[in-house]
Amino acid sequence: MPATLLRIHPENPPHARIQQAVDVLRKGGVIIYPTDTVYGIGCDVTNAKAVERVCRIKKLFPEKANLSFICHDLSHISDYAHGITTETYKVIKKALPGPFTFIFEASSNAPRFGGTKRKTVGIRVPDNQIILQLVKELGNPIVSTSVREDENTIDEYVTDPDLIFEKYRMLVDLVIDGGFGNNVPSTIIDCTNDDFELIRQGAGDIEQYL
């Protein structure tokens, strides 16, 4: 069954439309949504079958996939990560919401994708009202991986929601149109060694928060 295209105002998302997307997630659906960087594909972090489906769409092995979690705020982070020092917490509190993925040691609560215990977990709190309200309403983080363009094109990421819909309409259950996305991904920072190691430079500049 083809996906639904749901247009949501990016600054003032109507609750009814957020609820429509949440209902899809609660039924085990896979959705595409905007963030403060590139569009993402995701599902409820607690639904193992939905996570496996996301991995199939992206041609990833669940046990090896580096999927990040989108959280509504910092309160969710302690549920899935541990070993966060006070100094590290102060930095991420200043940087989030924002275009960063912070990698921490995974807690025992971190979901086991493909039945494998995770050593680390990537956490995102994007500066985008649509996805933040969606995660808040759902009550669980959303597994996230970026919507990428085909390998033989100039642009690495798809930014036009109508093009995203055409490409993924038979693969996912819902595509949220929150306006044009960016084509620069989040900056990835490894915090597992009480340091801020730059793994990938993206849209965020961590130096201004250190």
Short mmCIF file of C-alpha atoms in Angstrom, two decimals:
data_model
loop_
_atom_site.label_atom_id
_atom_site.label_comp_id
_atom_site.label_asym_id
_atom_site.label_seq_id
_atom_site.Cartn_x
_atom_site.Cartn_y
_atom_site.Cartn_z
CA MET A 1 0.00 0.00 0.00
CA PRO A 2 1.48 3.37 -1.01
CA ALA A 3 2.58 5.81 1.67
CA THR A 4 0.60 8.87 2.68
CA LEU A 5 2.12 12.32 2.09
CA LEU A 6 1.38 14.48 5.13
CA ARG A 7 2.16 18.20 4.93
CA ILE A 8 2.93 19.78 8.32
CA HIS A 9 3.83 23.39 9.02
CA PRO A 10 7.45 23.34 10.26
CA GLU A 11 7.11 26.08 12.89
CA ASN A 12 3.57 25.49 14.18
CA PRO A 13 2.79 21.81 13.61
CA PRO A 14 -0.94 21.12 14.21
CA HIS A 15 -1.47 18.55 16.96
CA ALA A 16 -3.91 16.53 14.85
CA ARG A 17 -1.30 15.97 12.15
CA ILE A 18 1.40 15.09 14.68
CA GLN A 19 -1.04 12.58 16.17
CA GLN A 20 -1.67 11.11 12.72
CA ALA A 21 2.06 10.41 12.34
CA VAL A 22 2.29 9.03 15.89
CA ASP A 23 -0.57 6.62 15.16
CA VAL A 24 1.45 5.23 12.23
CA LEU A 25 4.50 4.73 14.47
CA ARG A 26 2.48 3.03 17.21
CA LYS A 27 1.19 0.52 14.68
CA GLY A 28 4.77 -0.40 13.77
CA GLY A 29 4.98 1.88 10.75
CA VAL A 30 8.06 3.42 9.15
CA ILE A 31 8.01 7.13 8.38
CA ILE A 32 10.16 9.78 6.72
CA TYR A 33 10.39 13.11 8.51
CA PRO A 34 12.32 16.41 8.50
CA THR A 35 15.04 17.32 10.98
CA ASP A 36 17.23 20.41 11.32
CA THR A 37 19.62 18.81 8.82
CA VAL A 38 18.64 16.12 6.29
CA TYR A 39 15.40 14.15 6.09
CA GLY A 40 15.39 10.89 8.05
CA ILE A 41 13.79 7.46 7.92
CA GLY A 42 12.73 6.02 11.26
CA CYS A 43 10.37 4.15 13.53
CA ASP A 44 9.59 3.61 17.20
CA VAL A 45 12.83 2.50 18.88
CA THR A 46 10.95 -0.19 20.85
CA ASN A 47 9.56 -1.95 17.77
CA ALA A 48 12.15 -4.53 16.64
CA LYS A 49 10.26 -5.50 13.45
CA ALA A 50 9.98 -1.88 12.38
CA VAL A 51 13.71 -1.37 13.02
CA GLU A 52 14.48 -4.40 10.83
CA ARG A 53 12.30 -2.90 8.11
CA VAL A 54 14.20 0.40 8.27
CA CYS A 55 17.43 -1.57 7.88
CA ARG A 56 16.06 -3.46 4.85
CA ILE A 57 15.10 -0.17 3.18
CA LYS A 58 18.63 1.16 3.74
CA LYS A 59 20.24 -2.22 2.92
CA LEU A 60 21.83 -2.46 6.37
CA PHE A 61 22.37 -5.39 8.74
CA PRO A 62 20.49 -4.59 12.00
CA GLU A 63 23.29 -5.89 14.23
CA LYS A 64 25.86 -3.70 12.44
CA ALA A 65 23.77 -0.63 11.63
CA ASN A 66 24.85 2.65 13.22
CA LEU A 67 21.35 3.93 13.82
CA SER A 68 20.92 6.97 16.03
CA PHE A 69 18.01 7.79 18.33
CA ILE A 70 16.05 11.02 18.14
CA CYS A 71 15.00 12.15 21.60
CA HIS A 72 12.66 14.96 22.60
CA ASP A 73 15.05 16.39 25.18
CA LEU A 74 17.97 15.46 27.42
CA SER A 75 15.77 13.53 29.86
CA HIS A 76 15.67 10.58 27.45
CA ILE A 77 19.44 10.40 27.08
CA SER A 78 20.09 8.87 30.52
CA ASP A 79 17.66 6.06 29.64
CA TYR A 80 19.87 4.80 26.82
CA ALA A 81 23.37 6.07 27.60
CA HIS A 82 25.59 6.00 30.68
CA GLY A 83 28.96 7.35 31.74
CA ILE A 84 28.02 10.94 30.92
CA THR A 85 30.12 13.24 33.08
CA THR A 86 28.90 16.57 34.43
CA GLU A 87 31.22 18.48 32.12
CA THR A 88 30.02 16.54 29.07
CA TYR A 89 26.41 17.10 30.08
CA LYS A 90 26.96 20.86 30.32
CA VAL A 91 28.30 20.96 26.76
CA ILE A 92 25.53 18.90 25.20
CA LYS A 93 22.92 20.89 27.10
CA LYS A 94 24.22 24.03 25.37
CA ALA A 95 24.50 22.36 21.95
CA LEU A 96 21.04 20.74 21.93
CA PRO A 97 18.59 21.03 20.31
CA GLY A 98 20.94 21.30 17.37
CA PRO A 99 22.59 19.61 14.36
CA PHE A 100 24.68 17.12 16.33
CA THR A 101 24.79 13.36 16.91
CA PHE A 102 26.52 12.57 20.22
CA ILE A 103 27.89 9.06 20.71
CA PHE A 104 27.87 7.62 24.24
CA GLU A 105 28.35 4.24 25.88
CA ALA A 106 25.09 2.32 25.61
CA SER A 107 23.18 1.49 28.79
CA SER A 108 21.52 -1.86 29.39
CA ASN A 109 18.23 -0.28 28.24
CA ALA A 110 19.52 0.36 24.72
CA PRO A 111 17.56 -1.78 22.24
CA ARG A 112 19.31 -4.82 20.76
CA PHE A 113 19.02 -4.44 17.01
CA GLY A 114 19.36 -7.86 15.44
CA GLY A 115 19.63 -9.36 18.94
CA THR A 116 23.09 -7.85 19.46
CA LYS A 117 23.90 -5.80 22.56
CA ARG A 118 25.06 -2.34 21.58
CA LYS A 119 28.32 -0.90 22.93
CA THR A 120 27.53 2.67 21.90
CA VAL A 121 24.48 4.73 21.04
CA GLY A 122 24.12 7.91 18.97
CA ILE A 123 21.73 10.50 20.37
CA ARG A 124 20.09 13.36 18.44
CA VAL A 125 17.82 16.19 19.61
CA PRO A 126 17.20 18.11 16.37
CA ASP A 127 16.15 21.75 16.33
CA ASN A 128 12.96 20.97 14.41
CA GLN A 129 9.50 21.30 15.93
CA ILE A 130 7.87 18.60 13.79
CA ILE A 131 10.13 15.76 14.88
CA LEU A 132 10.44 17.02 18.48
CA GLN A 133 6.67 17.17 18.91
CA LEU A 134 6.33 13.77 17.26
CA VAL A 135 8.81 12.12 19.63
CA LYS A 136 7.23 13.87 22.64
CA GLU A 137 3.76 12.64 21.69
CA LEU A 138 5.02 9.11 20.97
CA GLY A 139 6.76 8.89 24.35
CA ASN A 140 9.71 6.91 22.95
CA PRO A 141 12.76 7.90 20.91
CA ILE A 142 12.67 7.31 17.16
CA VAL A 143 15.35 5.30 15.40
CA SER A 144 16.86 7.49 12.72
CA THR A 145 18.93 7.12 9.58
CA SER A 146 19.30 9.67 6.80
CA VAL A 147 17.47 9.71 3.47
CA ARG A 148 20.24 9.48 0.89
CA GLU A 149 20.23 10.02 -2.85
CA ASP A 150 21.35 7.38 -5.32
CA GLU A 151 25.10 6.84 -5.57
CA ASN A 152 25.37 8.16 -9.13
CA THR A 153 23.91 11.61 -8.46
CA ILE A 154 25.65 14.85 -7.55
CA ASP A 155 23.70 15.51 -4.36
CA GLU A 156 24.24 12.99 -1.58
CA TYR A 157 20.94 13.73 0.18
CA VAL A 158 17.41 14.25 -1.12
CA THR A 159 16.06 17.64 0.00
CA ASP A 160 12.72 17.94 -1.85
CA PRO A 161 9.91 16.14 0.07
CA ASP A 162 7.94 15.56 -3.15
CA LEU A 163 10.92 13.75 -4.67
CA ILE A 164 11.39 11.81 -1.44
CA PHE A 165 7.74 10.76 -1.60
CA GLU A 166 8.08 9.56 -5.19
CA LYS A 167 11.17 7.54 -4.36
CA TYR A 168 9.97 5.96 -1.10
CA ARG A 169 6.17 5.86 -1.44
CA MET A 170 6.12 2.08 -1.87
CA LEU A 171 8.69 1.45 0.88
CA VAL A 172 7.40 3.42 3.88
CA ASP A 173 4.00 4.17 5.41
CA LEU A 174 4.16 7.94 5.74
CA VAL A 175 6.23 10.82 4.37
CA ILE A 176 6.03 14.10 6.27
CA ASP A 177 6.47 17.20 4.13
CA GLY A 178 7.95 19.83 6.41
CA GLY A 179 9.45 21.90 3.63
CA PHE A 180 12.78 21.56 1.86
CA GLY A 181 15.49 19.84 3.90
CA ASN A 182 19.18 20.61 4.04
CA ASN A 183 21.85 18.56 2.26
CA VAL A 184 24.41 18.75 5.08
CA PRO A 185 24.07 16.03 7.77
CA SER A 186 24.59 16.36 11.51
CA THR A 187 28.05 16.67 13.04
CA ILE A 188 28.99 13.42 14.81
CA ILE A 189 30.85 13.73 18.11
CA ASP A 190 32.23 10.75 20.07
CA CYS A 191 31.90 11.33 23.83
CA THR A 192 32.76 7.82 25.02
CA ASN A 193 36.21 8.80 26.34
CA ASP A 194 35.16 11.94 28.26
CA ASP A 195 36.30 13.92 25.25
CA PHE A 196 34.64 15.45 22.21
CA GLU A 197 36.20 13.60 19.29
CA LEU A 198 35.02 14.81 15.90
CA ILE A 199 33.95 11.83 13.79
CA ARG A 200 32.18 13.70 11.00
CA GLN A 201 31.99 17.44 10.41
CA GLY A 202 28.48 18.37 9.40
CA ALA A 203 26.15 21.28 10.00
CA GLY A 204 27.12 21.85 13.65
CA ASP A 205 30.28 23.47 15.03
CA ILE A 206 31.04 21.89 18.42
CA GLU A 207 33.91 24.32 19.12
CA GLN A 208 31.53 27.13 20.01
CA TYR A 209 30.12 25.05 22.89
CA LEU A 210 33.39 23.79 24.41
#
